[in-house]
Amino acid sequence: MTETNIGAPIKRVEDKRFLTGRGRYTDDLNQPNQLYACILRSPHAHANLKKVDVSQAKAAPGVIDIFTGSDMAADEVGSLPCGWQIHSKDGSPMHEPGHPPMAVTKVRHVGDQVAIVIAETKSQARDALDIIEVDYEVLPAAINMDEALSGKALVHDDVPNNMCFDWEIGDKEATENSFSDAHKVVSIELVNNRLIPNAMEPRAAVAQYDPSNGNYTLHTTTQNPHVIRLLMGAFVLQIPEHKLRIISHDVGGGFGSKIFHYAEEAILTWASAKVSQPIKWTAERSESFVTDAHGRDHETKAELALDKDGKFLGLRVSTKANIGAYLSTFGSSVPTYLYGTLLAGVYKTPAIYCEVKTVFTNTVPVDAYRGAGRPECTYLLERLVNKAAKETGIDPVEIRRINMIQPDQFPYQTPVALQYDVGDYPRAFETALKASDYEGFSSRRKSSEDNGKKRGIGISTYIEACGIAPSAVAGALGARAGLYESAQVRVHPTGSVTLYTGTHNHGQGHETTFAQIVSDTLGVSIDQVEVSHGDTGEVQFGMGTYGSRSLAVGGPAVLKACNKIIEKSKKIAAHILEASVDDIDFKDGVYSISGTDRELAFGEVSLAAYVPHNYPIEELEPGLDENAFYDPLNFSFPAGCHICEVEIDPETGEVEITDFTAVDDIGRVINPMIVEGQVQGGLAQGIGQALMEGCVYDNEGQLLTGSYMDYTMPRADNLPNLNVSTESVLGASNPLEVKGVGEVGSIGAPPAVINAILDALSSLGVEDISMPASPSKVWQAIHNAQ
Amino acid sequence: MEMSGEYRIEASRQTVWDALNDPEILKQSIPGCEEIERLSDTELAAKVVAKVGPVKAKFAGQVTLSDLDPPNSYRISGEGKGGAAGFAKGGANVSLKSDGEATILSYEVDATVGGKLAQLGARLIDGTAKKMAGDFFKNFAEVVTESKDLNSTENLNDADTNKVNHDINASKRPKIGVGSWIIGLIVAAAVILAIIVY
Amino acid sequence: MPTVSMTVNGESVSSEVEPRTLLVQYLRENLGLTGTHVGCDTSQCGACVVHVNGKSAKSCTMLAVQAEGSEVSTIEGLADGDTLHPMQEAFRENHGLQCGFCTPGMVMSAIDLVQTNSDPSEHDVREWLEGNLCRCTGYHNIVKSILAGAKAMQG
Ligand code: FES
Ligand code: FES
């Protein structure tokens, strides 16, 4: 292994531009003659739009034009589409009410788009917002899920009881039977708190229309430019792909929230043709809070059936999932196939049944946020397992050992559709117990108690399905797109390489890890490799970055394209060396005839490909530029064990995380430095969910946690150092043997933290606490128990 | 939100009343008030610019007086739109009591806000409303005291007002006949509007 | 419109601005120094931290006219040609950034910390970062970077 090859903790090549302030984030870009847009948003959760009078505002200084939903409707602009169709238990397809980019007759959540003002300066646009007169007829709003399901207020008139779909998975009868055989049934009710993703860069867009050729260019903050081009071009604005270019260079974090096709992208692109000038819009953070898709928001009842030895017999789950006011791009897949299919966890539960009612409410749409469905599943499962341990008197470590899938059981078919390919759950589990000094906990607890503090330790195991996804499987489950990935490897005449990938880098470090793969495979040094992404005008196609898929699906595509390069270049080398292709060895960038000292350098062969003087021109085309599409064989299944230790001051309810240990099996590690960073970042978000973050709406649908004053984000002094390591079994679903790492932290952490808190407080009689376990909630729980 | 409060004004009820008949005094007293207009005996429109935390809004509000029981109590309800900043609506029950030479005004406000006001201001509403109400009374007392100083040579038609510190002499002002509801405006503007406005 | 003059990264600049222009807008929009970012509208994220007369300041909380006559430095002014400032280098070495959006504010803030406290403890660093949000890193590597950067700045 060289210092830059696969497995090396090489420093990131993208860092320099960020460290010197030369990133190219969307709001950093300006076009000649650019205008600025501000968007008027509904202050009401639910209202009929009786009149939107823009006449006065149009006359305001600097205002170029103002458009409303009616203007877009008059142009027959389509509805923002949903990318995943779910069917209800009875076989009927989910309700898919229209989602106009700007409201036409009704606003359905605070923040819904009402009008766009385009002006010469941003302040002029903002000033003009204030003089648009809107006559709202305020309607009763459906905010919480029970209220919504009662159907008193209908978010969409044609969706009875606001139920988008009522889905199920698993064998209901087998599960019922397991409960009748049970020695013990443990049940739990819990809420997975609604979160706001809060990537630090607010969304932004710059749209441009060229009247001379009818081409549109949209710079936007997205995780998947080709998906935006497809959705917006084909379904919303009817612009063919060759006339629409989507660019997203540097994006300041996504965590899922920048996957979706947002209304502003369509509004700006459409409006740019109306005014024939480039338009820029940048969300203010307060707009982000009420327009970026939110995450989680489940209410769940679950029961676990056990036999007399503590073996799990069956699991029954019933969940209500809030989907918000409209179906966002992947909103329907999150509480279903990304949730119910993981309910086996790392355990041998033979019978599982899960039903999910998904509900429209007058709140911001809910969609994927880091983990997407899998944190909800893991939280439920690991809280329930701990409760079962408590109620059966079996130690929480022991009950997990008893039920864990063993290494010799792979491939393991779960009762909820997935087949786990490889893994060794006991190994990560036992390693984590050691790394956290689980055995020494009781003495640490004693010293805390001597200081008047309560100490607790909490375990969570998890499994996730990522590397989304095998297209045929995804299609069978309702996905309306293929989920392969593409790569193009262009070897230039002198042997340097540009890699075009359809995945998107917004912090994950692909410009480095993908370059490592190319460098390792082709034997060129890493500074001879450039990674290009985020521009539909440059990259042939791609499905983008989410669901921890980039390395697991995009990586093998890179490998495949590199292998095509090797295959072709070997033929060229054979010709030049006057040998048979079968005799050519390629290693570390050198072609040689086996058993001789005759060799050619990579650059010599690439030059011959472009200067084909001595070239097998009858058999081979000139050039060295190959593309590949890779569709994975299966999901990949990272798994692991997270252990959290907390100390609580019973006087104040303050929870301090004293130690956090994560041992993850993520398959082959390309760059351990980046892997650690991904796990740490995910853990911070998971700990944030457990202790601090939570989205609160009042009964009228006003967002009360709409700024960093009220939505508490983890800050440096809220978090401990994180003890992160990997214990990997190589992946089996792809030739790189990777599994995916982006989401593991946010999946494993929340139940570990809450289990630790409940362990600390159990001697005080506290049996339940909901997330976020803020000091006041902890204090209240202590006092209620006494 | 709900809040209530009580202010003691060192002037007789009549004096306070008369002073409050002067839109100019009111305009100067209501923090951020740009315009006050009487639409009818029971309706009043005001434009107030207010800032709460990070939200600044020009708030156009309309206030209606009901349940009039002069000079004891009234209900004021208001609704206003703060443009892109959102909306506010609410009401206040106001009562006046004589306390020796002074007047005690008490109010109970219930208000709801929406949009950015609720989003960014929810936690600041109480503080801001109290501050604005407080500012109003302070300004009001000062403005009236100044005007009294300026006009100190004039005869006062209410002898009592000479005897207290913050006497209010408004008798020199033309009587517009705005009526008792103007006290509601204190609350409407300084509390409902202001609270609401931020 | 008033005219504002200041020194930015060692160069004197002077422009007419609307009185309500924030310093961060002035830097980004008038001067094209887009390394200073805007992450919030309530002065709570620290993405916009620059130095004004040598001290860190959130440039979204200041009007451009308030910086009249000041020496302002931004992330763009830190490196010496191709050589990164030791704090920038420490962030690179320790993987103290992922998406890079919070990074300019973090680095500017960290340098001010080290100017005030040349040998900060981990606790000092975490407390100092109270005004800077990062959503990507979990802070672990940012703290590590700043501790290393502090050492390097002394060296
Ligand atoms: S932009 Fe968030 S603190 Fe300045
Ligand atoms: S690196 Fe992305 S916000 Fe800090």
PDB file of C-alpha atoms in Angstrom, chain A residues 40-44 110 126 129-130 132-136 138 284-287 289-290 698 700 702-707 709-710, chain B residues 52-58 79 81-89 111-124:
ATOM      1  CA  LEU A  40     -43.587  35.770   0.363  1.00  0.00           C
ATOM      2  CA  ARG A  41     -44.593  32.914   2.640  1.00  0.00           C
ATOM      3  CA  SER A  42     -47.789  32.076   4.389  1.00  0.00           C
ATOM      4  CA  PRO A  43     -47.944  33.058   8.061  1.00  0.00           C
ATOM      5  CA  HIS A  44     -50.936  30.722   8.445  1.00  0.00           C
ATOM      6  CA  VAL A 110     -46.598  28.184   7.643  1.00  0.00           C
ATOM      7  CA  ARG A 126     -37.463  42.228   0.660  1.00  0.00           C
ATOM      8  CA  LEU A 129     -42.751  41.722   0.210  1.00  0.00           C
ATOM      9  CA  ASP A 130     -44.258  43.937   2.870  1.00  0.00           C
ATOM     10  CA  ILE A 132     -48.126  42.637  -1.150  1.00  0.00           C
ATOM     11  CA  GLU A 133     -51.663  42.395   0.130  1.00  0.00           C
ATOM     12  CA  VAL A 134     -52.928  38.920   0.775  1.00  0.00           C
ATOM     13  CA  ASP A 135     -56.417  38.134   1.861  1.00  0.00           C
ATOM     14  CA  TYR A 136     -56.313  34.839   3.746  1.00  0.00           C
ATOM     15  CA  VAL A 138     -58.003  31.182   7.806  1.00  0.00           C
ATOM     16  CA  GLU A 284     -32.661  33.207   5.311  1.00  0.00           C
ATOM     17  CA  ARG A 285     -32.236  30.744   8.148  1.00  0.00           C
ATOM     18  CA  SER A 286     -35.752  31.503   9.332  1.00  0.00           C
ATOM     19  CA  GLU A 287     -37.022  30.456   5.894  1.00  0.00           C
ATOM     20  CA  PHE A 289     -36.704  26.350   9.331  1.00  0.00           C
ATOM     21  CA  VAL A 290     -40.152  26.490   7.694  1.00  0.00           C
ATOM     22  CA  ASP A 698     -48.349  25.217  18.573  1.00  0.00           C
ATOM     23  CA  GLU A 700     -52.370  26.675  15.259  1.00  0.00           C
ATOM     24  CA  GLN A 702     -46.957  28.077  14.224  1.00  0.00           C
ATOM     25  CA  LEU A 703     -43.421  26.761  14.498  1.00  0.00           C
ATOM     26  CA  LEU A 704     -42.203  27.690  17.956  1.00  0.00           C
ATOM     27  CA  THR A 705     -38.726  26.278  17.473  1.00  0.00           C
ATOM     28  CA  GLY A 706     -38.002  28.350  14.431  1.00  0.00           C
ATOM     29  CA  SER A 707     -34.565  29.728  15.143  1.00  0.00           C
ATOM     30  CA  MET A 709     -32.734  30.553  19.952  1.00  0.00           C
ATOM     31  CA  ASP A 710     -35.347  27.848  20.371  1.00  0.00           C
TER      32      ASP A 710
ATOM     33  CA  VAL B  52     -38.463  42.242  18.643  1.00  0.00           C
ATOM     34  CA  GLY B  53     -35.299  40.295  18.641  1.00  0.00           C
ATOM     35  CA  PRO B  54     -34.352  39.821  15.048  1.00  0.00           C
ATOM     36  CA  VAL B  55     -37.737  40.642  13.530  1.00  0.00           C
ATOM     37  CA  LYS B  56     -38.541  44.140  12.500  1.00  0.00           C
ATOM     38  CA  ALA B  57     -41.979  44.777  11.159  1.00  0.00           C
ATOM     39  CA  LYS B  58     -44.057  47.662  10.046  1.00  0.00           C
ATOM     40  CA  GLU B  79     -55.834  42.510  14.216  1.00  0.00           C
ATOM     41  CA  LYS B  81     -50.691  42.384   9.384  1.00  0.00           C
ATOM     42  CA  GLY B  82     -46.983  42.784   9.576  1.00  0.00           C
ATOM     43  CA  GLY B  83     -46.295  42.038   5.921  1.00  0.00           C
ATOM     44  CA  ALA B  84     -43.685  39.366   5.461  1.00  0.00           C
ATOM     45  CA  ALA B  85     -43.215  39.274   9.219  1.00  0.00           C
ATOM     46  CA  GLY B  86     -46.559  37.633   9.829  1.00  0.00           C
ATOM     47  CA  PHE B  87     -49.735  38.632  11.585  1.00  0.00           C
ATOM     48  CA  ALA B  88     -51.048  39.294  15.030  1.00  0.00           C
ATOM     49  CA  LYS B  89     -54.442  39.322  16.546  1.00  0.00           C
ATOM     50  CA  ALA B 111     -52.930  37.535  21.680  1.00  0.00           C
ATOM     51  CA  THR B 112     -51.767  35.162  19.011  1.00  0.00           C
ATOM     52  CA  VAL B 113     -49.067  35.762  16.500  1.00  0.00           C
ATOM     53  CA  GLY B 114     -48.192  33.970  13.323  1.00  0.00           C
ATOM     54  CA  GLY B 115     -45.472  33.627  10.745  1.00  0.00           C
ATOM     55  CA  LYS B 116     -42.027  34.965  11.436  1.00  0.00           C
ATOM     56  CA  LEU B 117     -43.280  36.789  14.535  1.00  0.00           C
ATOM     57  CA  ALA B 118     -44.188  33.502  16.133  1.00  0.00           C
ATOM     58  CA  GLN B 119     -41.196  31.714  14.738  1.00  0.00           C
ATOM     59  CA  LEU B 120     -38.524  34.084  15.864  1.00  0.00           C
ATOM     60  CA  GLY B 121     -40.281  36.032  18.516  1.00  0.00           C
ATOM     61  CA  ALA B 122     -42.320  33.581  20.519  1.00  0.00           C
ATOM     62  CA  ARG B 123     -40.003  33.589  23.467  1.00  0.00           C
ATOM     63  CA  LEU B 124     -39.425  37.320  23.299  1.00  0.00           C
TER      64      LEU B 124
END
